Coordinates of C-alpha atoms in Angstrom, one line a residue:
M1 CA -94.3 -46.9 -12.5
F2 CA -90.9 -45.5 -14.3
K3 CA -92.8 -42.3 -13.7
K4 CA -93.3 -42.9 -9.9
I5 CA -90.4 -44.3 -9.3
Y6 CA -88.1 -41.1 -10.7
T7 CA -89.9 -38.7 -10.4
P8 CA -89.4 -37.6 -6.6
L9 CA -85.7 -38.6 -7.1
L10 CA -85.7 -35.7 -9.7
L11 CA -87.0 -33.9 -7.4
L12 CA -84.2 -34.8 -4.4
V13 CA -81.7 -34.3 -7.0
G14 CA -83.1 -31.1 -7.6
L15 CA -83.7 -29.6 -4.5
L16 CA -79.7 -31.0 -3.5
F17 CA -78.5 -28.5 -6.4
S18 CA -80.1 -25.7 -5.6
C19 CA -78.9 -25.9 -2.0
S20 CA -76.0 -26.1 -3.1
E21 CA -75.8 -22.7 -5.7
G22 CA -74.2 -20.0 -3.1
F23 CA -73.1 -22.9 -0.5
E24 CA -69.3 -21.2 -1.4
E25 CA -70.8 -17.6 -0.4
L26 CA -72.9 -18.3 2.2
N27 CA -69.9 -20.3 3.4
T28 CA -67.1 -16.9 3.7
D29 CA -66.7 -15.6 6.6
P30 CA -66.3 -11.8 5.5
N31 CA -63.9 -10.9 8.3
R32 CA -61.2 -13.2 7.1
P33 CA -58.6 -11.6 4.5
K34 CA -58.6 -12.8 0.8
E35 CA -55.1 -12.7 0.9
I36 CA -51.3 -11.6 2.5
T37 CA -50.9 -8.6 3.3
P38 CA -49.2 -6.5 4.5
G39 CA -50.6 -4.4 7.0
V40 CA -52.3 -8.3 7.9
M41 CA -48.8 -9.1 9.4
L42 CA -47.8 -5.9 10.5
G43 CA -49.5 -5.1 13.5
Q44 CA -48.8 -8.2 14.9
V45 CA -45.1 -8.9 14.3
Q46 CA -45.0 -5.3 16.0
Y47 CA -46.7 -6.9 19.6
R48 CA -44.5 -9.8 19.3
I49 CA -41.7 -8.6 19.1
V50 CA -41.6 -5.5 21.1
N51 CA -42.7 -8.1 24.2
S52 CA -39.5 -9.9 23.9
S53 CA -37.3 -6.8 23.7
I54 CA -39.2 -5.5 26.8
N55 CA -39.0 -9.2 29.1
A56 CA -35.4 -9.4 28.0
A57 CA -35.1 -6.2 29.5
R58 CA -36.5 -7.4 32.4
S59 CA -35.5 -10.8 33.5
F60 CA -31.5 -10.3 31.7
T61 CA -30.7 -6.4 31.9
H62 CA -32.4 -5.1 34.8
E63 CA -30.2 -7.7 37.0
L64 CA -26.9 -7.6 34.9
M65 CA -26.9 -3.9 34.9
Q66 CA -27.4 -4.1 38.7
V67 CA -31.4 -2.4 38.3
D68 CA -32.4 -5.2 40.6
A69 CA -31.2 -8.2 41.9
P70 CA -33.0 -12.0 43.5
R71 CA -34.5 -11.8 46.7
S72 CA -32.3 -15.1 47.0
S73 CA -30.0 -16.8 45.2
A74 CA -28.0 -19.5 47.1
G75 CA -26.8 -21.4 43.8
G76 CA -23.7 -19.7 43.4
G77 CA -25.1 -18.3 39.8
G78 CA -27.1 -15.9 38.6
L79 CA -26.4 -12.5 36.1
H80 CA -25.8 -11.0 39.4
R81 CA -22.9 -12.9 39.6
Y82 CA -21.8 -12.5 35.9
D83 CA -22.7 -15.6 35.2
V84 CA -24.0 -15.9 32.0
T85 CA -25.4 -18.8 30.3
P86 CA -26.2 -20.1 26.4
G87 CA -29.7 -17.8 25.4
A88 CA -32.4 -19.1 23.8
G89 CA -35.1 -16.8 23.6
V90 CA -34.5 -13.9 22.2
W91 CA -32.5 -15.9 19.4
S92 CA -35.6 -17.8 19.0
N93 CA -38.2 -15.5 19.1
F94 CA -36.3 -12.9 16.9
Y95 CA -35.4 -14.9 14.3
T96 CA -39.4 -16.5 14.1
N97 CA -40.2 -12.6 13.9
L98 CA -37.8 -11.7 11.3
A99 CA -39.1 -14.5 9.3
D100 CA -42.7 -12.6 9.4
I101 CA -40.9 -9.1 8.9
Q102 CA -39.0 -10.8 5.5
D103 CA -42.2 -11.7 4.0
I104 CA -43.8 -7.8 4.5
Y105 CA -41.2 -6.7 3.0
T106 CA -41.0 -9.2 -0.2
I107 CA -45.0 -9.1 0.0
A108 CA -44.6 -5.0 -0.5
D109 CA -42.3 -5.3 -2.5
R110 CA -44.4 -7.5 -4.6
L111 CA -47.3 -4.7 -4.6
K112 CA -45.0 -1.3 -4.8
E113 CA -45.4 -0.2 -1.1
N114 CA -42.6 1.3 -0.8
N115 CA -43.8 2.4 3.2
Y116 CA -44.5 -0.9 4.1
K117 CA -40.6 -2.2 2.9
A118 CA -39.0 0.9 4.5
I119 CA -40.9 -0.4 8.1
A120 CA -39.6 -3.6 7.1
L121 CA -36.3 -2.6 6.6
V122 CA -36.4 -0.9 10.4
Y123 CA -37.6 -3.6 12.2
K124 CA -34.7 -5.8 10.6
S125 CA -31.8 -3.6 11.1
W126 CA -33.5 -3.0 14.9
A127 CA -33.7 -7.1 15.5
Y128 CA -30.2 -7.9 14.1
S129 CA -28.9 -5.3 15.8
I130 CA -29.8 -6.5 18.8
L131 CA -28.5 -10.1 17.9
T132 CA -25.4 -9.3 16.5
D133 CA -24.8 -7.0 19.8
L134 CA -25.1 -9.8 21.8
Y135 CA -23.9 -13.1 19.8
G136 CA -21.5 -11.4 17.6
D137 CA -21.1 -13.4 14.3
V138 CA -25.2 -14.5 13.6
P139 CA -26.9 -15.6 10.3
Y140 CA -27.7 -12.8 8.8
S141 CA -27.8 -12.9 4.5
Q142 CA -29.0 -16.4 4.3
A143 CA -31.6 -16.4 7.5
T144 CA -35.4 -16.4 6.8
K145 CA -35.2 -18.3 3.9
A146 CA -35.9 -21.9 4.9
T147 CA -38.5 -22.3 2.3
Q148 CA -35.7 -21.6 0.1
G149 CA -34.7 -24.5 1.7
V150 CA -31.8 -23.0 3.5
V151 CA -32.3 -25.1 6.8
K152 CA -28.6 -24.0 8.0
P153 CA -27.4 -20.7 7.0
G154 CA -24.0 -19.8 7.4
F155 CA -23.1 -17.1 10.0
D156 CA -22.0 -13.8 8.9
K157 CA -20.0 -11.8 10.3
Q158 CA -20.7 -8.5 13.2
K159 CA -18.6 -6.6 10.4
D160 CA -20.3 -7.3 7.3
I161 CA -24.2 -7.4 9.3
Y162 CA -23.6 -4.1 10.9
I163 CA -22.3 -2.4 6.9
Q164 CA -25.9 -4.1 5.5
L165 CA -27.7 -2.2 8.2
L166 CA -26.8 1.2 8.0
K167 CA -26.9 0.7 4.3
D168 CA -31.1 -0.5 4.8
L169 CA -31.9 2.5 7.0
E170 CA -30.5 5.1 4.7
T171 CA -32.8 3.3 2.0
A172 CA -35.9 2.9 4.5
N173 CA -35.2 6.6 4.8
S174 CA -35.2 7.0 0.8
L175 CA -38.6 4.7 0.6
F176 CA -40.5 6.5 3.4
D177 CA -43.3 8.6 1.4
D178 CA -45.0 10.7 3.8
T179 CA -48.1 11.6 1.0
K180 CA -48.7 8.3 1.1
A181 CA -51.1 6.6 3.6
L182 CA -50.5 2.9 4.8
T183 CA -53.1 0.8 2.1
Y184 CA -53.3 -2.0 4.0
A185 CA -53.2 -0.3 7.2
G186 CA -52.0 -2.4 10.0
D187 CA -49.2 -0.2 11.8
M188 CA -49.5 -0.2 15.2
L189 CA -46.8 2.3 16.1
Y190 CA -47.2 5.2 14.7
N191 CA -50.1 4.4 13.2
A192 CA -49.5 5.3 9.9
N193 CA -52.6 4.1 7.9
A194 CA -53.9 7.7 7.0
L195 CA -53.2 10.8 5.4
T196 CA -53.6 14.4 8.4
G197 CA -54.4 17.6 6.1
G198 CA -51.8 15.9 3.0
K199 CA -49.6 14.8 5.1
N200 CA -48.6 11.3 6.3
V201 CA -47.2 12.1 10.0
G202 CA -46.8 8.5 11.1
V203 CA -44.7 7.9 7.9
Q204 CA -42.4 11.2 8.8
K205 CA -42.0 9.4 12.6
W206 CA -40.7 6.1 11.2
R207 CA -38.3 8.4 9.2
K208 CA -37.1 9.6 12.2
F209 CA -37.2 6.5 13.8
A210 CA -34.9 4.9 11.1
N211 CA -32.4 7.7 10.8
S212 CA -32.1 7.9 14.9
L213 CA -31.5 4.1 15.0
R214 CA -28.6 4.7 12.4
M215 CA -27.6 7.0 14.5
R216 CA -27.7 4.7 17.5
L217 CA -25.6 2.0 15.4
L218 CA -23.3 4.7 13.6
L219 CA -22.0 5.8 18.0
R220 CA -22.0 1.6 19.1
I221 CA -19.0 1.1 16.2
S222 CA -17.1 3.8 16.8
K223 CA -14.4 2.3 17.5
R224 CA -13.9 0.7 14.2
E225 CA -13.7 4.1 12.2
G226 CA -11.2 3.8 9.9
E227 CA -12.9 0.0 9.3
V228 CA -15.7 1.8 8.8
N229 CA -16.7 5.7 7.6
V230 CA -18.7 6.7 11.2
N231 CA -17.2 10.4 11.7
Q232 CA -18.2 10.6 8.1
Q233 CA -22.0 9.4 7.6
L234 CA -22.5 11.1 11.4
A235 CA -21.0 14.6 10.1
A236 CA -23.8 14.3 7.1
M237 CA -26.7 13.9 9.1
L238 CA -25.9 16.2 11.6
A239 CA -25.1 18.8 8.8
D240 CA -28.6 17.6 7.1
P241 CA -31.5 17.3 9.5
I242 CA -34.0 18.2 6.2
N243 CA -33.2 15.0 4.3
N244 CA -32.0 12.8 7.9
P245 CA -34.5 14.0 10.4
V246 CA -33.8 12.2 13.7
F247 CA -36.1 12.5 16.7
T248 CA -36.9 16.3 18.4
S249 CA -39.7 15.8 21.0
T250 CA -40.8 12.5 22.7
A251 CA -44.5 12.6 20.4
D252 CA -41.7 11.3 18.2
D253 CA -40.6 7.7 20.3
A254 CA -40.9 4.2 18.7
I255 CA -42.8 3.0 21.9
F256 CA -45.8 0.4 21.3
R257 CA -48.3 1.8 23.5
Y258 CA -50.7 -0.6 24.7
P259 CA -54.0 -0.8 24.0
G260 CA -55.2 -2.2 26.3
T261 CA -57.8 -5.1 24.3
F262 CA -57.4 -7.8 23.5
P263 CA -54.7 -9.8 21.8
Y264 CA -52.8 -6.8 22.4
Y265 CA -52.3 -6.4 26.1
N266 CA -48.9 -5.2 28.3
P267 CA -46.8 -9.1 28.0
F268 CA -46.9 -8.3 32.3
Y269 CA -50.5 -7.7 32.6
N270 CA -51.6 -11.0 34.2
A271 CA -48.1 -11.3 36.6
R272 CA -48.2 -12.8 39.7
Q273 CA -47.3 -10.3 42.3
V274 CA -44.8 -13.4 43.4
D275 CA -43.0 -13.6 40.0
W276 CA -43.7 -9.0 39.2
R277 CA -42.7 -7.7 42.3
D278 CA -41.8 -10.3 45.8
G279 CA -39.0 -12.2 43.5
N280 CA -36.5 -8.9 42.8
Y281 CA -35.8 -6.1 44.4
F282 CA -34.2 -3.1 42.9
T283 CA -30.6 -2.3 44.0
K284 CA -29.0 0.3 46.1
F285 CA -26.7 1.4 43.3
F286 CA -29.8 2.0 40.5
L287 CA -31.4 3.7 43.7
N288 CA -28.9 5.7 46.1
K289 CA -28.8 7.8 43.2
M290 CA -32.1 8.4 42.6
N291 CA -32.7 9.1 46.3
A292 CA -30.0 11.6 46.2
D293 CA -31.3 13.6 43.2
N294 CA -34.7 13.3 44.4
D295 CA -35.3 11.3 41.5
P296 CA -39.4 11.6 40.1
R297 CA -39.6 8.8 38.7
R298 CA -39.6 6.4 41.5
A299 CA -42.8 7.0 41.8
V300 CA -43.6 6.1 37.9
W301 CA -41.0 2.8 38.9
I302 CA -40.6 1.9 41.9
T303 CA -42.5 1.0 45.2
P304 CA -42.5 2.9 48.7
V305 CA -41.9 0.8 52.2
A306 CA -41.7 1.5 55.2
V307 CA -38.6 1.5 57.2
S308 CA -39.6 3.0 61.4
G309 CA -42.6 4.6 60.3
A310 CA -41.5 6.3 57.2
S311 CA -41.9 5.3 53.6
V312 CA -39.1 5.2 51.5
Y313 CA -37.2 3.5 47.9
Q314 CA -34.9 1.1 50.2
G315 CA -32.7 -1.3 48.1
I316 CA -30.3 -4.2 48.3
D317 CA -27.5 -5.1 47.4
S318 CA -26.3 -7.6 43.8
G319 CA -24.0 -9.8 43.8
Y320 CA -24.0 -11.0 47.3
P321 CA -22.6 -14.0 48.8
T322 CA -24.7 -17.2 48.4
T323 CA -25.7 -17.2 52.7
V324 CA -27.8 -14.1 51.8
E325 CA -31.6 -14.2 51.7
Y326 CA -33.5 -10.3 52.0
A327 CA -37.5 -10.8 53.1
V328 CA -40.6 -10.8 51.6
G329 CA -41.9 -7.1 51.1
R330 CA -39.3 -5.3 53.1
N331 CA -37.3 -4.0 50.1
S332 CA -38.7 -2.0 47.3
S333 CA -39.5 -3.3 44.0
Y334 CA -41.6 -2.4 40.0
T335 CA -44.7 -0.6 41.0
D336 CA -48.1 -2.3 40.3
A337 CA -48.7 0.5 37.9
L338 CA -46.1 -1.0 35.3
K339 CA -47.9 -4.3 34.6
T340 CA -50.9 -2.0 32.0
L341 CA -48.9 0.8 31.5
P342 CA -49.6 1.6 27.8
Q343 CA -46.1 3.1 27.6
L344 CA -44.0 0.2 28.2
G345 CA -42.7 -1.3 24.8
V346 CA -40.1 0.8 24.3
M347 CA -38.0 0.3 21.6
M348 CA -35.7 3.9 20.7
T349 CA -36.4 7.2 22.6
Y350 CA -36.1 10.8 22.0
A351 CA -34.4 10.7 25.3
E352 CA -31.6 8.8 23.6
V353 CA -31.1 10.8 20.7
E354 CA -30.1 13.6 23.6
F355 CA -27.9 12.0 24.9
I356 CA -26.3 10.3 21.5
K357 CA -26.4 13.9 20.4
A358 CA -24.3 15.3 23.4
E359 CA -22.3 12.3 23.5
L360 CA -21.2 13.5 19.3
A361 CA -21.0 17.0 20.6
L362 CA -18.4 16.1 23.6
K363 CA -16.8 14.5 21.0
G364 CA -16.5 17.7 18.7
L365 CA -18.7 16.9 15.7
A366 CA -21.3 19.9 14.7
T367 CA -25.0 19.4 16.5
G368 CA -26.1 22.5 17.1
K369 CA -26.3 22.5 20.8
T370 CA -23.5 22.3 23.8
P371 CA -23.2 18.7 24.9
K372 CA -24.8 20.5 28.4
A373 CA -27.4 21.0 26.4
H374 CA -28.3 17.8 24.7
Y375 CA -27.3 16.2 27.8
E376 CA -30.1 18.4 30.0
A377 CA -32.5 17.6 27.1
G378 CA -32.2 14.2 27.3
I379 CA -32.7 13.7 30.8
T380 CA -36.0 16.2 30.7
A381 CA -37.2 14.1 27.7
S382 CA -36.9 10.9 29.7
M383 CA -38.8 12.2 32.6
A384 CA -41.4 13.4 30.0
Q385 CA -41.7 9.8 28.5
W386 CA -42.3 8.5 31.8
G387 CA -45.2 10.6 32.9
A388 CA -43.0 12.4 35.9
A389 CA -42.9 16.2 36.5
M390 CA -39.4 17.3 36.9
P391 CA -38.9 19.5 40.5
A392 CA -38.0 23.2 40.2
G393 CA -33.6 23.4 40.0
Y394 CA -33.7 19.4 39.0
L395 CA -31.3 19.8 35.9
Q396 CA -29.2 22.3 39.0
Q397 CA -29.0 20.7 42.0
A398 CA -25.2 18.5 42.8
G399 CA -24.9 15.2 41.4
V400 CA -27.0 16.2 38.6
A401 CA -26.1 19.6 37.2
Y402 CA -23.3 19.4 33.8
D403 CA -20.4 20.1 35.0
A404 CA -18.5 21.0 31.4
T405 CA -15.2 22.1 33.0
V406 CA -14.1 18.4 34.4
T407 CA -12.1 16.2 31.9
P408 CA -14.0 15.3 28.8
E409 CA -14.1 11.6 30.4
K410 CA -15.7 13.1 33.2
Q411 CA -17.9 14.5 31.1
L412 CA -18.9 11.4 29.3
E413 CA -19.6 9.6 32.3
Q414 CA -21.9 12.5 33.0
I415 CA -24.0 11.5 30.7
M416 CA -24.0 7.6 30.6
V417 CA -24.6 7.4 34.1
Q418 CA -28.1 9.5 33.0
K419 CA -28.4 7.4 29.9
Y420 CA -28.2 4.6 31.9
Y421 CA -31.5 5.2 34.0
A422 CA -33.0 6.3 30.5
Y423 CA -33.3 2.9 29.4
F424 CA -35.0 1.3 31.6
F425 CA -36.8 -0.9 29.8
V426 CA -35.3 -1.1 26.4
D427 CA -33.7 -4.5 25.7
Y428 CA -30.2 -4.7 26.5
Q429 CA -29.0 -0.6 25.4
A430 CA -28.0 -0.5 28.7
W431 CA -25.9 -3.4 28.7
F432 CA -24.5 -2.5 25.3
E433 CA -23.5 1.0 26.4
K434 CA -21.6 -0.1 29.1
R435 CA -19.5 -2.4 27.7
R436 CA -18.7 0.3 24.7
T437 CA -18.3 2.7 27.1
G438 CA -17.8 1.6 30.8
Y439 CA -20.0 3.4 32.4
P440 CA -22.2 3.2 34.3
V441 CA -19.3 2.4 36.9
L442 CA -20.8 -1.3 39.0
P443 CA -19.6 -1.5 42.4
R444 CA -18.1 -5.1 42.3
G445 CA -20.4 -7.4 45.0
A446 CA -18.6 -10.0 46.8
G447 CA -20.6 -12.7 46.6
I448 CA -19.0 -12.6 42.4
P449 CA -16.5 -15.8 41.7
A450 CA -13.3 -14.1 41.3
E451 CA -12.8 -15.6 38.2
N452 CA -16.0 -14.5 37.0
K453 CA -15.4 -11.4 34.9
F454 CA -17.6 -9.1 33.4
P455 CA -19.7 -10.6 30.3
V456 CA -19.0 -8.7 26.5
R457 CA -21.1 -11.8 25.3
V458 CA -24.0 -13.8 25.4
P459 CA -23.0 -17.1 24.2
Y460 CA -24.8 -19.4 21.4
P461 CA -27.7 -21.0 21.9
T462 CA -26.8 -25.1 22.9
Y463 CA -29.6 -26.1 20.5
L464 CA -27.8 -25.4 17.7
Q465 CA -25.1 -28.1 18.7
S466 CA -27.5 -30.6 16.6
L467 CA -29.8 -28.1 14.0
N468 CA -26.6 -26.3 12.6
P469 CA -23.2 -27.6 13.8
E470 CA -21.1 -26.3 10.9
G471 CA -22.7 -23.2 11.0
L472 CA -21.8 -22.7 14.9
A473 CA -18.8 -24.2 14.7
A474 CA -17.4 -21.5 11.4
A475 CA -18.7 -19.3 13.6
V476 CA -16.7 -20.0 16.6
A477 CA -13.9 -20.3 15.2
S478 CA -14.2 -16.9 13.7
M479 CA -15.3 -15.4 16.9
G480 CA -11.9 -16.8 18.6
G481 CA -14.6 -19.1 21.5
D482 CA -18.3 -19.0 22.2
N483 CA -18.4 -18.0 25.9
S484 CA -19.2 -14.3 27.7
N485 CA -15.4 -13.1 27.6
I486 CA -15.4 -13.0 23.8
N487 CA -15.5 -9.5 22.9
V488 CA -17.5 -8.6 19.5
W489 CA -16.0 -6.9 16.7
W490 CA -16.6 -3.2 17.7
D491 CA -15.7 -3.9 21.5
K492 CA -12.3 -5.1 20.6

């Protein structure tokens, strides 16, 4: 009886044990990484953060800098009327991504992967430079330390942030090793995942990006010469291009090229026509010069409209009175091709570097070329970047030809106007440079209230009043206020 009862039970137990053997192996997803590596995180961060920056260009910079204007704006506000409200989008998105960038650095440091560490430093410097140029003093040294218990980080002064960013870019330049591939791959910007002929071409481009960005930031704070040795650092970089390489062709451009495969689509891919081009039109200010110059980038960026039987590029006023409303489809807007354009994820370009060098040459620094040569190279590079064929004689025609006989200030204006067009879809850079130089000179629309000044910063997000009131209060006191008329450190 004992045998009859327990034999089936023993058989069942044996069956259960035999079924559980190898259970963990069978239920292990071979495609799921066993550990978090820099490569697992990198591509996702690259995609997310550039999406934030080009969305900012379209929704903020283009309206404020009179690239476009809303079709109707009856409420009296709007960026085209210099009404800047507290911005939370880029703040939240960038700090979220900066936490991941810090994780990439920390993990890479543990794994002794210097190329990943250097890439993280470049992204960190790029992102923080945008944040501090937007707001002024921001959380930096204590930021992204929530896991360490720092949930109310202090705000660092912009001067201190800039000094550290410049140091980090120098460090990145020294860390990059073009004899090594990225061990865990993942790079979607320069594809620095493998060697070609014993060299990592992608890492070489990353190094150029680090130094080009450093040059941008040094020029940005040029008014603070004396507090920071700006000219000395720039001169040293220009004198030693082997050890401080910068972009030398459009092949070096820091552009996240959307592959058009899930999930890495151009973020405007599914934008409805009503949101993409029926709600905003290019301005007269932006288009009139392009029309006068017969600028070939119009066909890439802008839709023509029929006027009296002719196909033309036609713009609207910016800062118009609240009683004005433009009819749908009567003026030029963004081409649908931009919604799927792979090269829309712009961070920094060779064209910008040439315009930087044009300004530096104008100031007397030894760049190896004249301001005119750099200016023309910048225009040529921007055309190539957007796939626009430059007409014969374009650089020699009136309105484009560089005039070296006018005053240095007028020469600077020539450079900055072309740089403005080269900044199409580049986060907030056109606005930052307008604040730094005063160019381009924007017409003031009749509908801009007299009390509204051209904004020079973005007020802090309002939610900080509850999340970090102590840090916010200290920052506002240090800045001298919290509105769009408060100049940041480098702009004082």
